[in-house]
Amino acid sequence: YYHTSGNKWANKFNWLSENRIGLWFGITVDIGGHVQSITLNDNQLDGTLDFSPSKSFRYLHALKELRLMSNSLIGSIPTSISYLVSLEELNLSWNLLSVR
């Protein structure tokens, strides 16, 4: 959220609220409340991807789909994204990202 200018997103409904994460815009969870999908396509995300294992991965171990296409993300795709062991679909197209 913070690394991608979340306060400027087109839709940030419930983000950073005290509501269950499954009620946040673009988030889908399984029956156990584990994040299965993040879809924030064309949502005015602006900035870099930060997948610090200590910050993100303990919450995203069940993530199967990450879709962030058509935003303004810049920089390198972090190699730490490989720690998303359940990931089946990754769509980062139409951004300004590169691979190291």
PDB file of C-alpha atoms in Angstrom:
ATOM      1  CA  TYR A   1       0.000   0.000   0.000  1.00  0.00           C
ATOM      2  CA  TYR A   2       2.586   2.578   1.095  1.00  0.00           C
ATOM      3  CA  HIS A   3       5.161   1.701  -1.587  1.00  0.00           C
ATOM      4  CA  THR A   4       2.540   2.128  -4.311  1.00  0.00           C
ATOM      5  CA  SER A   5       0.976   5.463  -3.246  1.00  0.00           C
ATOM      6  CA  GLY A   6      -2.102   3.757  -1.819  1.00  0.00           C
ATOM      7  CA  ASN A   7      -3.637   7.067  -0.797  1.00  0.00           C
ATOM      8  CA  LYS A   8      -3.914   7.902  -4.533  1.00  0.00           C
ATOM      9  CA  TRP A   9      -5.395   4.578  -5.724  1.00  0.00           C
ATOM     10  CA  ALA A  10      -8.571   4.780  -7.788  1.00  0.00           C
ATOM     11  CA  ASN A  11     -10.225   2.309  -5.416  1.00  0.00           C
ATOM     12  CA  LYS A  12      -8.869   1.681  -1.929  1.00  0.00           C
ATOM     13  CA  PHE A  13     -12.133   0.577  -0.324  1.00  0.00           C
ATOM     14  CA  ASN A  14     -11.461  -0.847   3.156  1.00  0.00           C
ATOM     15  CA  TRP A  15      -7.664  -0.866   2.754  1.00  0.00           C
ATOM     16  CA  LEU A  16      -5.973  -0.331   6.130  1.00  0.00           C
ATOM     17  CA  SER A  17      -9.346  -0.503   7.828  1.00  0.00           C
ATOM     18  CA  GLU A  18     -10.148  -2.802  10.706  1.00  0.00           C
ATOM     19  CA  ASN A  19     -12.462  -4.813   8.461  1.00  0.00           C
ATOM     20  CA  ARG A  20     -11.570  -8.380   7.562  1.00  0.00           C
ATOM     21  CA  ILE A  21      -9.016  -8.436   4.761  1.00  0.00           C
ATOM     22  CA  GLY A  22     -11.479 -10.354   2.581  1.00  0.00           C
ATOM     23  CA  LEU A  23     -13.570  -7.176   2.465  1.00  0.00           C
ATOM     24  CA  TRP A  24     -10.733  -5.048   1.094  1.00  0.00           C
ATOM     25  CA  PHE A  25     -11.045  -4.035  -2.554  1.00  0.00           C
ATOM     26  CA  GLY A  26      -9.223  -6.467  -4.854  1.00  0.00           C
ATOM     27  CA  ILE A  27      -8.581  -9.140  -2.210  1.00  0.00           C
ATOM     28  CA  THR A  28     -10.069 -12.633  -2.276  1.00  0.00           C
ATOM     29  CA  VAL A  29      -9.616 -15.023   0.632  1.00  0.00           C
ATOM     30  CA  ASP A  30     -10.310 -18.718   1.150  1.00  0.00           C
ATOM     31  CA  ILE A  31     -12.634 -20.157   3.789  1.00  0.00           C
ATOM     32  CA  GLY A  32      -9.826 -19.937   6.367  1.00  0.00           C
ATOM     33  CA  GLY A  33      -9.235 -16.243   5.665  1.00  0.00           C
ATOM     34  CA  HIS A  34      -5.942 -16.765   3.789  1.00  0.00           C
ATOM     35  CA  VAL A  35      -5.326 -14.382   0.901  1.00  0.00           C
ATOM     36  CA  GLN A  36      -5.800 -16.275  -2.376  1.00  0.00           C
ATOM     37  CA  SER A  37      -5.882 -13.431  -4.873  1.00  0.00           C
ATOM     38  CA  ILE A  38      -4.817  -9.807  -5.176  1.00  0.00           C
ATOM     39  CA  THR A  39      -6.268  -8.047  -8.218  1.00  0.00           C
ATOM     40  CA  LEU A  40      -5.576  -4.335  -8.461  1.00  0.00           C
ATOM     41  CA  ASN A  41      -5.516  -3.867 -12.236  1.00  0.00           C
ATOM     42  CA  ASP A  42      -5.763  -0.312 -13.566  1.00  0.00           C
ATOM     43  CA  ASN A  43      -5.988   1.116 -10.053  1.00  0.00           C
ATOM     44  CA  GLN A  44      -3.357   3.884 -10.266  1.00  0.00           C
ATOM     45  CA  LEU A  45      -0.681   2.039  -8.274  1.00  0.00           C
ATOM     46  CA  ASP A  46       2.468   4.133  -8.522  1.00  0.00           C
ATOM     47  CA  GLY A  47       5.852   3.137  -7.129  1.00  0.00           C
ATOM     48  CA  THR A  48       7.850  -0.015  -6.494  1.00  0.00           C
ATOM     49  CA  LEU A  49       7.026  -3.559  -5.478  1.00  0.00           C
ATOM     50  CA  ASP A  50       8.268  -4.454  -2.011  1.00  0.00           C
ATOM     51  CA  PHE A  51       8.124  -8.128  -1.125  1.00  0.00           C
ATOM     52  CA  SER A  52      10.243  -8.201   1.997  1.00  0.00           C
ATOM     53  CA  PRO A  53       9.859 -11.699   3.434  1.00  0.00           C
ATOM     54  CA  SER A  54       9.623 -10.395   6.970  1.00  0.00           C
ATOM     55  CA  LYS A  55       6.796  -8.028   6.004  1.00  0.00           C
ATOM     56  CA  SER A  56       4.673  -9.717   3.373  1.00  0.00           C
ATOM     57  CA  PHE A  57       5.111 -13.432   3.083  1.00  0.00           C
ATOM     58  CA  ARG A  58       3.762 -14.545   6.417  1.00  0.00           C
ATOM     59  CA  TYR A  59       0.399 -13.215   5.201  1.00  0.00           C
ATOM     60  CA  LEU A  60       0.680 -14.353   1.589  1.00  0.00           C
ATOM     61  CA  HIS A  61       1.729 -18.008   1.869  1.00  0.00           C
ATOM     62  CA  ALA A  62      -1.534 -19.113   0.169  1.00  0.00           C
ATOM     63  CA  LEU A  63      -1.517 -16.441  -2.571  1.00  0.00           C
ATOM     64  CA  LYS A  64      -2.350 -18.034  -5.926  1.00  0.00           C
ATOM     65  CA  GLU A  65      -3.011 -14.989  -8.105  1.00  0.00           C
ATOM     66  CA  LEU A  66      -1.289 -11.607  -8.186  1.00  0.00           C
ATOM     67  CA  ARG A  67      -2.650  -9.236 -10.825  1.00  0.00           C
ATOM     68  CA  LEU A  68      -1.338  -5.679 -10.916  1.00  0.00           C
ATOM     69  CA  MET A  69      -1.513  -4.924 -14.630  1.00  0.00           C
ATOM     70  CA  SER A  70      -1.994  -1.470 -16.162  1.00  0.00           C
ATOM     71  CA  ASN A  71      -0.592   0.627 -13.338  1.00  0.00           C
ATOM     72  CA  SER A  72       2.518   2.801 -12.983  1.00  0.00           C
ATOM     73  CA  LEU A  73       4.787   0.393 -11.123  1.00  0.00           C
ATOM     74  CA  ILE A  74       8.507   0.987 -11.689  1.00  0.00           C
ATOM     75  CA  GLY A  75      11.834  -0.627 -10.910  1.00  0.00           C
ATOM     76  CA  SER A  76      12.806  -4.261 -10.762  1.00  0.00           C
ATOM     77  CA  ILE A  77      10.563  -7.201 -10.073  1.00  0.00           C
ATOM     78  CA  PRO A  78      11.979  -8.346  -6.740  1.00  0.00           C
ATOM     79  CA  THR A  79      13.553 -11.803  -6.764  1.00  0.00           C
ATOM     80  CA  SER A  80      11.888 -12.388  -3.407  1.00  0.00           C
ATOM     81  CA  ILE A  81       8.613 -12.806  -5.291  1.00  0.00           C
ATOM     82  CA  SER A  82       9.789 -16.388  -5.765  1.00  0.00           C
ATOM     83  CA  TYR A  83       8.972 -16.977  -2.091  1.00  0.00           C
ATOM     84  CA  LEU A  84       5.289 -16.866  -2.995  1.00  0.00           C
ATOM     85  CA  VAL A  85       5.307 -20.662  -3.233  1.00  0.00           C
ATOM     86  CA  SER A  86       1.579 -21.054  -4.000  1.00  0.00           C
ATOM     87  CA  LEU A  87       1.588 -18.478  -6.820  1.00  0.00           C
ATOM     88  CA  GLU A  88       0.032 -19.822 -10.017  1.00  0.00           C
ATOM     89  CA  GLU A  89      -0.694 -16.595 -11.897  1.00  0.00           C
ATOM     90  CA  LEU A  90       1.391 -13.424 -12.009  1.00  0.00           C
ATOM     91  CA  ASN A  91       0.348 -10.527 -14.248  1.00  0.00           C
ATOM     92  CA  LEU A  92       2.431  -7.368 -14.029  1.00  0.00           C
ATOM     93  CA  SER A  93       2.006  -6.326 -17.668  1.00  0.00           C
ATOM     94  CA  TRP A  94       1.611  -2.726 -18.743  1.00  0.00           C
ATOM     95  CA  ASN A  95       3.854  -1.342 -16.014  1.00  0.00           C
ATOM     96  CA  LEU A  96       7.457  -0.093 -16.184  1.00  0.00           C
ATOM     97  CA  LEU A  97       9.016  -3.074 -14.429  1.00  0.00           C
ATOM     98  CA  SER A  98      12.219  -4.860 -15.319  1.00  0.00           C
ATOM     99  CA  VAL A  99      13.854  -8.148 -14.372  1.00  0.00           C
ATOM    100  CA  ARG A 100      17.323  -8.228 -12.861  1.00  0.00           C
TER     101      ARG A 100
END
